Tab-separated table of C-alpha atoms in Angstrom:
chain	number	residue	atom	x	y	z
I	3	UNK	CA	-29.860	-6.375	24.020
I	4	UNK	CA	-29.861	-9.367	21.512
I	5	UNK	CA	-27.628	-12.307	22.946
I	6	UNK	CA	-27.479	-14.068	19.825
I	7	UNK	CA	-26.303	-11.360	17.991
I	8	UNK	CA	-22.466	-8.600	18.535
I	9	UNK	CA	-23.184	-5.371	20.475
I	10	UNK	CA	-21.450	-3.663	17.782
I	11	UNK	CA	-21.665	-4.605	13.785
I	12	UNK	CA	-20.131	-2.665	11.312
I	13	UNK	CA	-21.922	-2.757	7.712
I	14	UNK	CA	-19.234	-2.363	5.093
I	15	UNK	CA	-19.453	-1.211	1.791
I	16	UNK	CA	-16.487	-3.575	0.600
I	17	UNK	CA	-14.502	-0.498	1.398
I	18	UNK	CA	-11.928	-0.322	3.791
I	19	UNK	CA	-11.394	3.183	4.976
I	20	UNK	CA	-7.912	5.313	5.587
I	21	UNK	CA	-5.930	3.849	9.017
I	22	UNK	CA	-7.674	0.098	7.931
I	23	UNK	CA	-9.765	-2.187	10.188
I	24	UNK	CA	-8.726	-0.463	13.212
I	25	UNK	CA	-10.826	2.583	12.873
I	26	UNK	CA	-13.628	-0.224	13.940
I	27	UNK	CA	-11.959	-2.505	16.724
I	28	UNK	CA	-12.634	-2.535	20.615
I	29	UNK	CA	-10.071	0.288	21.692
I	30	UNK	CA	-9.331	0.240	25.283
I	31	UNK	CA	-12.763	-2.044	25.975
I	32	UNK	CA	-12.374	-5.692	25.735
I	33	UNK	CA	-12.886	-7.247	21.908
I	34	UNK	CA	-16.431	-8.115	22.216
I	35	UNK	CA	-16.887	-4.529	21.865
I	36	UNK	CA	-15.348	-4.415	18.238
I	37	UNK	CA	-17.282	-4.376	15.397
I	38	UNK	CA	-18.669	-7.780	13.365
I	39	UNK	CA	-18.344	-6.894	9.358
I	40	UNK	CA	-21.281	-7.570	7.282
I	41	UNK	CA	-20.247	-7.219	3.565
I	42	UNK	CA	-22.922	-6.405	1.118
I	43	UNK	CA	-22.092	-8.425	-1.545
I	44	UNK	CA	-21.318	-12.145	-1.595
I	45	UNK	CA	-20.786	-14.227	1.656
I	46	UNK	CA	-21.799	-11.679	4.447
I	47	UNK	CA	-19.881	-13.018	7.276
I	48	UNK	CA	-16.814	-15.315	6.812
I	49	UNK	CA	-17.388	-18.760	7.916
I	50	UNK	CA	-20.588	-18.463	8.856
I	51	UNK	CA	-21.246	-21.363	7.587
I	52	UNK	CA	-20.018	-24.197	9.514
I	53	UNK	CA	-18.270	-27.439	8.389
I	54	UNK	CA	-19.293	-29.226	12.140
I	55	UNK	CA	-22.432	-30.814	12.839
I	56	UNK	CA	-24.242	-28.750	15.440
I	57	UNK	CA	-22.973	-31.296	18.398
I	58	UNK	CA	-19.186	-31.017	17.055
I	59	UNK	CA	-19.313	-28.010	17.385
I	60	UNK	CA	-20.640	-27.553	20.837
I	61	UNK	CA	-18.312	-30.116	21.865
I	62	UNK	CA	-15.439	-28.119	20.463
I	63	UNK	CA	-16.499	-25.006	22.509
I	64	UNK	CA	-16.778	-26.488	25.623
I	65	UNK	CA	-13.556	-27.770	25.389
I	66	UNK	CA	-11.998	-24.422	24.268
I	67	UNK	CA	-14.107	-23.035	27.131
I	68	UNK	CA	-12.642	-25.461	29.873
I	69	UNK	CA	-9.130	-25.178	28.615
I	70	UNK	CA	-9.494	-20.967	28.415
I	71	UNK	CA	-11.253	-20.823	31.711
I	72	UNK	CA	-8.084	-23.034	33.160
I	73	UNK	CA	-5.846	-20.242	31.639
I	74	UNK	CA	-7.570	-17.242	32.470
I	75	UNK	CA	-7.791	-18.429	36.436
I	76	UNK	CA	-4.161	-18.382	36.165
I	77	UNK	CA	-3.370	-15.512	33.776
I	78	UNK	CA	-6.311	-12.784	35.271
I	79	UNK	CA	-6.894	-11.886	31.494
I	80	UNK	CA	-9.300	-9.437	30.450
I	81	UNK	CA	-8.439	-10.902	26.940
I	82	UNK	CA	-8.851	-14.441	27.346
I	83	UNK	CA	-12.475	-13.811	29.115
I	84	UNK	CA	-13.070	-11.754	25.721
I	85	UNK	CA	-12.258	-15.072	23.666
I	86	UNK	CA	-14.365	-16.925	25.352
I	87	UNK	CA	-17.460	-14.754	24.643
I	88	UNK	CA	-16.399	-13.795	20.926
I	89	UNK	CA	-16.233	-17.891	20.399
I	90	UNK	CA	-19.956	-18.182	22.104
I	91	UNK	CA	-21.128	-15.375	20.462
I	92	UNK	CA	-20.047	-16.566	16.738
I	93	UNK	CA	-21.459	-19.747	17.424
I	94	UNK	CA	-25.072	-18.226	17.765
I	95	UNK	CA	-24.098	-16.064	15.218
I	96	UNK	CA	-24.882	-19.015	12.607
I	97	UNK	CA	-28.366	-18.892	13.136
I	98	UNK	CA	-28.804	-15.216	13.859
I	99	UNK	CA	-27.098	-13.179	10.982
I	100	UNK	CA	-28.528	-14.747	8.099
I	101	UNK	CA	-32.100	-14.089	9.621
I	102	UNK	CA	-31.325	-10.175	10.130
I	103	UNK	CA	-29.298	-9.914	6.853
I	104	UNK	CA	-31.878	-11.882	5.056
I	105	UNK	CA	-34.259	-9.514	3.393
I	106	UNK	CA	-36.490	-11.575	1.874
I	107	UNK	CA	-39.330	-11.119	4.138
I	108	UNK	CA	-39.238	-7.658	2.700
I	109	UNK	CA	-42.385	-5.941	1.092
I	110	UNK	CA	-41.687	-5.114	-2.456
I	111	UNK	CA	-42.718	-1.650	-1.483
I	112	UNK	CA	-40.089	-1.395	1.240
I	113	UNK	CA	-37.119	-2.594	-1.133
I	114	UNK	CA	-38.324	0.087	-3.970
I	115	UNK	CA	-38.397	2.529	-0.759
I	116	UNK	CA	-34.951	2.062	0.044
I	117	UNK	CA	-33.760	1.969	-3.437
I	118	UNK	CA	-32.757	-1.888	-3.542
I	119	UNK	CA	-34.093	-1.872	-6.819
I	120	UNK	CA	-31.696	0.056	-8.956
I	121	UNK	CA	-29.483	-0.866	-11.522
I	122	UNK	CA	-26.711	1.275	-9.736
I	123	UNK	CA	-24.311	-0.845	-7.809
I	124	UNK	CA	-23.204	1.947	-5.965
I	125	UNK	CA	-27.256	2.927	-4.574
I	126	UNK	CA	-28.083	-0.901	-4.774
I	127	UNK	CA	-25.630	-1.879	-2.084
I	128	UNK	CA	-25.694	1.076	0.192
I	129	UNK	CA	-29.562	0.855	0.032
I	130	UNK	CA	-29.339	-3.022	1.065
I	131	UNK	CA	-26.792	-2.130	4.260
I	132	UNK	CA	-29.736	0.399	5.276
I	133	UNK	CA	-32.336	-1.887	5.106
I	134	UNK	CA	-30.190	-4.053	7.135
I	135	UNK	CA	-29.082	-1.251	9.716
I	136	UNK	CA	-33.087	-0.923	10.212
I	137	UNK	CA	-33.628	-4.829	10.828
I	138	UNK	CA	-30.410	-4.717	13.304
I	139	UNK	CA	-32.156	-1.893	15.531
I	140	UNK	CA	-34.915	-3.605	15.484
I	141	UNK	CA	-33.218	-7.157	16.722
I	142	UNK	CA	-31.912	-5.542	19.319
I	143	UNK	CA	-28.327	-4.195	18.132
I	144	UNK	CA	-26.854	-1.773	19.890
I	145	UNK	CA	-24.569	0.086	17.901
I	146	UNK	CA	-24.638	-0.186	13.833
I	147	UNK	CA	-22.947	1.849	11.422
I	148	UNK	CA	-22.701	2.390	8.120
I	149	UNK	CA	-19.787	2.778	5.521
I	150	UNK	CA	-20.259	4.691	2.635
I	151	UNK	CA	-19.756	2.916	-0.992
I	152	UNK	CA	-16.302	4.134	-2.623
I	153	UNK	CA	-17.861	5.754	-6.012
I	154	UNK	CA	-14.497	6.758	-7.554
I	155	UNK	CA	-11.077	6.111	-7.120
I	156	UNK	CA	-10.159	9.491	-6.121
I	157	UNK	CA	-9.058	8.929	-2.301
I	158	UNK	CA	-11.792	7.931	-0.499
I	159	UNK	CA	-15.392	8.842	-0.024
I	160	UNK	CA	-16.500	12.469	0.649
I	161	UNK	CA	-12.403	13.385	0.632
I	162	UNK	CA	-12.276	14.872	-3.020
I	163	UNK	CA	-9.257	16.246	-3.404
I	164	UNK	CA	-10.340	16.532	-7.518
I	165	UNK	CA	-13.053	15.963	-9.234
I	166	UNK	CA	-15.636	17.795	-6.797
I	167	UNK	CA	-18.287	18.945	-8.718
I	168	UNK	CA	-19.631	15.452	-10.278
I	169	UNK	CA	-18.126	13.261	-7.813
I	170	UNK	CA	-19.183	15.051	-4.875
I	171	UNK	CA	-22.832	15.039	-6.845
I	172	UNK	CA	-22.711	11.252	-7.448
I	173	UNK	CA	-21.939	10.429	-3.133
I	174	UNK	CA	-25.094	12.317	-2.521
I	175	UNK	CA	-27.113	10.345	-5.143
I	176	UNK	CA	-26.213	6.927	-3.744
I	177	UNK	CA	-26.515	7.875	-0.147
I	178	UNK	CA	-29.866	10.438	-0.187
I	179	UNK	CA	-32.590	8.210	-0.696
I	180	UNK	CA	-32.313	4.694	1.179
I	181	UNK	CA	-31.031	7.367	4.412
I	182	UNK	CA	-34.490	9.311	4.253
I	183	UNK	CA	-35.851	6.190	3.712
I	184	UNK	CA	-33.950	4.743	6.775
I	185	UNK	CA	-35.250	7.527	9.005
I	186	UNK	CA	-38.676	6.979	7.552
I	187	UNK	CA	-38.906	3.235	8.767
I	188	UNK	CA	-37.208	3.801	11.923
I	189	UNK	CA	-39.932	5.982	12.520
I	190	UNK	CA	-42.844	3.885	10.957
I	191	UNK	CA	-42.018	1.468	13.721
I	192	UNK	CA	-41.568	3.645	16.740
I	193	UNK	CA	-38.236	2.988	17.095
I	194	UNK	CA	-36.768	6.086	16.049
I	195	UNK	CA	-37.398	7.520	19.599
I	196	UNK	CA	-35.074	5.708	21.000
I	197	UNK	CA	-32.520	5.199	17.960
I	198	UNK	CA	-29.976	7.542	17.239
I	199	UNK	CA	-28.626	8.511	13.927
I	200	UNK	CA	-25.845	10.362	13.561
I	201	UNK	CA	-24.611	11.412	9.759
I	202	UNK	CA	-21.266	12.752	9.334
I	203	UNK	CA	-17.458	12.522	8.212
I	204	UNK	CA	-14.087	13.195	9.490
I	205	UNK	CA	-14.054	17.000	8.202
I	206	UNK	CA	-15.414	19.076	5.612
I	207	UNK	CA	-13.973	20.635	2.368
I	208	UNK	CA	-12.185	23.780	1.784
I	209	UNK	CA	-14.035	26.827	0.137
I	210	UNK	CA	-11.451	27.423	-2.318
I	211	UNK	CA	-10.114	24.858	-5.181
I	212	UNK	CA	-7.453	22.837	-4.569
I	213	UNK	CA	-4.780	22.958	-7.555
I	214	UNK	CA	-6.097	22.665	-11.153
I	215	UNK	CA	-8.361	19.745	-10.297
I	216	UNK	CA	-11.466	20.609	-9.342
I	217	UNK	CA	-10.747	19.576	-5.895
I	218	UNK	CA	-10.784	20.539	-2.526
I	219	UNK	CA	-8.347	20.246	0.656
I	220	UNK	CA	-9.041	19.022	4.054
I	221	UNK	CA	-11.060	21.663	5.810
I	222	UNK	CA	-11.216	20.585	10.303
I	223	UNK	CA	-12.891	24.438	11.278
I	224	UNK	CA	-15.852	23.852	9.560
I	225	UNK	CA	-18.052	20.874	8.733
I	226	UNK	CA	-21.876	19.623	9.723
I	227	UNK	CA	-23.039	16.661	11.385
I	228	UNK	CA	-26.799	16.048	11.984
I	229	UNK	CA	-28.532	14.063	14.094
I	230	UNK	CA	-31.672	12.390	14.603
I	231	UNK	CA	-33.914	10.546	16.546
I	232	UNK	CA	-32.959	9.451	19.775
I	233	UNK	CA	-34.123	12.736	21.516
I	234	UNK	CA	-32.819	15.263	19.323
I	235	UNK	CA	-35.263	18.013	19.115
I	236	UNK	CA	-35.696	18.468	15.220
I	237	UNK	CA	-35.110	21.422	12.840
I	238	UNK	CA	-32.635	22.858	15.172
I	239	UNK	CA	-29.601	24.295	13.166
I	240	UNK	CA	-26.603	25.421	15.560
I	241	UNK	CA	-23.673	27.307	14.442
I	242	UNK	CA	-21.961	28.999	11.400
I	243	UNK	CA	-19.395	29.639	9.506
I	244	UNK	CA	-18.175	32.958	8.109
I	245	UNK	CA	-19.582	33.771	4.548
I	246	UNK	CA	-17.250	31.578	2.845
I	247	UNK	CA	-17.170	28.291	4.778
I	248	UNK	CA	-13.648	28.669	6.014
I	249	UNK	CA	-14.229	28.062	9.541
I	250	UNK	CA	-16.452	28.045	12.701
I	251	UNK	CA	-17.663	31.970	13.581
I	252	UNK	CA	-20.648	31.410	15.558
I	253	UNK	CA	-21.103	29.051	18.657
I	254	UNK	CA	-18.212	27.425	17.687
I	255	UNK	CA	-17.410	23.982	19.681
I	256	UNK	CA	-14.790	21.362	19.643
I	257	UNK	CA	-15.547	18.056	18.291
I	258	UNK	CA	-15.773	16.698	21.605
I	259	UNK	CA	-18.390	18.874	22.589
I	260	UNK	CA	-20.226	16.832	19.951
I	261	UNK	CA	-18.797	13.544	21.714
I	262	UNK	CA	-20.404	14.747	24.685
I	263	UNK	CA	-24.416	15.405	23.402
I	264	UNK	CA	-24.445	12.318	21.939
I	265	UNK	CA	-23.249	10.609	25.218
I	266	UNK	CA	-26.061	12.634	27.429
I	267	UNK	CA	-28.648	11.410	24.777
I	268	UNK	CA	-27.449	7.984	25.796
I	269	UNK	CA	-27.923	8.855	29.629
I	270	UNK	CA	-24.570	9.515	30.176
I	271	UNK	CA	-22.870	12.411	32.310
């Protein structure tokens, strides 16, 4: 919806998941659709910062624009059209990211709400990207999402394979406030209606310990999402697993079939 800003930006927690940057990129769908990484600490976008003069620089991408437009007339690329738009798009970018990622219009009472005020790195920086996620909605991003801080270096977030009980403890910590505080705002400005959240991870956790290490193993017939906002009628709780958490019992579904809701909630059939 926002011209000056990606369709898609990715807020990383200076963590790059398992499979690297491609779990975020454009797919099939051209590369405007991949995602634009804001860090949380430091610099937030690369070279956002530009060493032209404003008329350089427009004189730069006109010429890039003439000499891609030339190719793409002769090539029929899908990618070189892509170019084109990344290069516009990053030049607006300039002006528009440090306004969103700025947070210093931010009541006092808003940052202590999300939790930007502790002395935790871990909750500090999280909290800050949900802040942000909040002021990207409301600029008119479509899709935002959120990486979880790495808290130990045991394989990746959420994937304990040892060390469940406090490390498992310490994920929730960082992540449980500035989220119910991200739902809260959302819905403070009446955007929450028409924002969907959707929590979750690539699997869940086996009932039983894994080895001597307080661990568990990867566990794909049972694990939550939730959802919010966006339509979702709330308090609904659908499905189960047998006693133990081993796997799907009752109205079990595919992973798709959760694919699927989201996309009618989107107007999709």
């Amino acid at each position: 919806d926002n011209r000056e800003l990606p369709g898609y930006v990715l807020l990383n927690n200076d963590w790059i998941p398992n499979g690297g940057s491609e779990n975020f990129d454009s797919a099939f769908l051209p590369a405007t659709h991949g995602a634009t990484w804001l860090r949380a600490k430091g610099q937030t976008v690369d070279n956002i910062v530009s060493r032209d003069a404003l008329e350089v620089q427009r004189r730069k991408l006109d010429l890039l624009r003439a000499q891609d437009g030339q190719f793409a007339g002769d090539a029929s690329s899908q990618a070189i059209e892509a170019a084109i738009k990344n290069y516009e798009t990053a030049f607006r970018m300039q002006f528009a990211i440090p306004q969103v990622a700025g947070i210093e219009s931010e009541t006092e009472a808003t940052l202590r709400m999300y939790g930007i005020d502790s002395a935790n790195d871990f909750k500090k920086y999280y909290s800050l990207q949900c802040l942000r996620a909040r002021r990207l909605v409301e600029a008119g991003v479509r899709f935002v999402e959120i990486t979880c801080p790495l808290t130990h270096a045991n394989n990746s977030p959420w994937d304990q394979h040892g060390n469940l009980p406090s490390d498992l403890r310490l994920q929730c910590e960082d992540t449980d406030r500035p989220i119910g505080a991200l739902l809260g705002d959302l819905r403070r400005l009446g955007l929450l209606d028409e924002t969907l959240v959707v929590w979750g991870g690539e699997f869940g956790r086996q009932p039983v310990s894994q080895g001597n290490q307080g661990g568990r193993d990867h566990n794909p017939k049972g694990f939550t999402y939730w959802l919010a906002g966006g339509g979702v009628r709330g308090g609904v709780s659908y499905g189960e697993t047998d006693p133990l958490g081993a796997e799907a019992v009752v109205h079990r579904r595919h992973v798709r079939d959760l694919h699927a809701t989201i996309l009618r909630l989107m107007g999709f059939n």
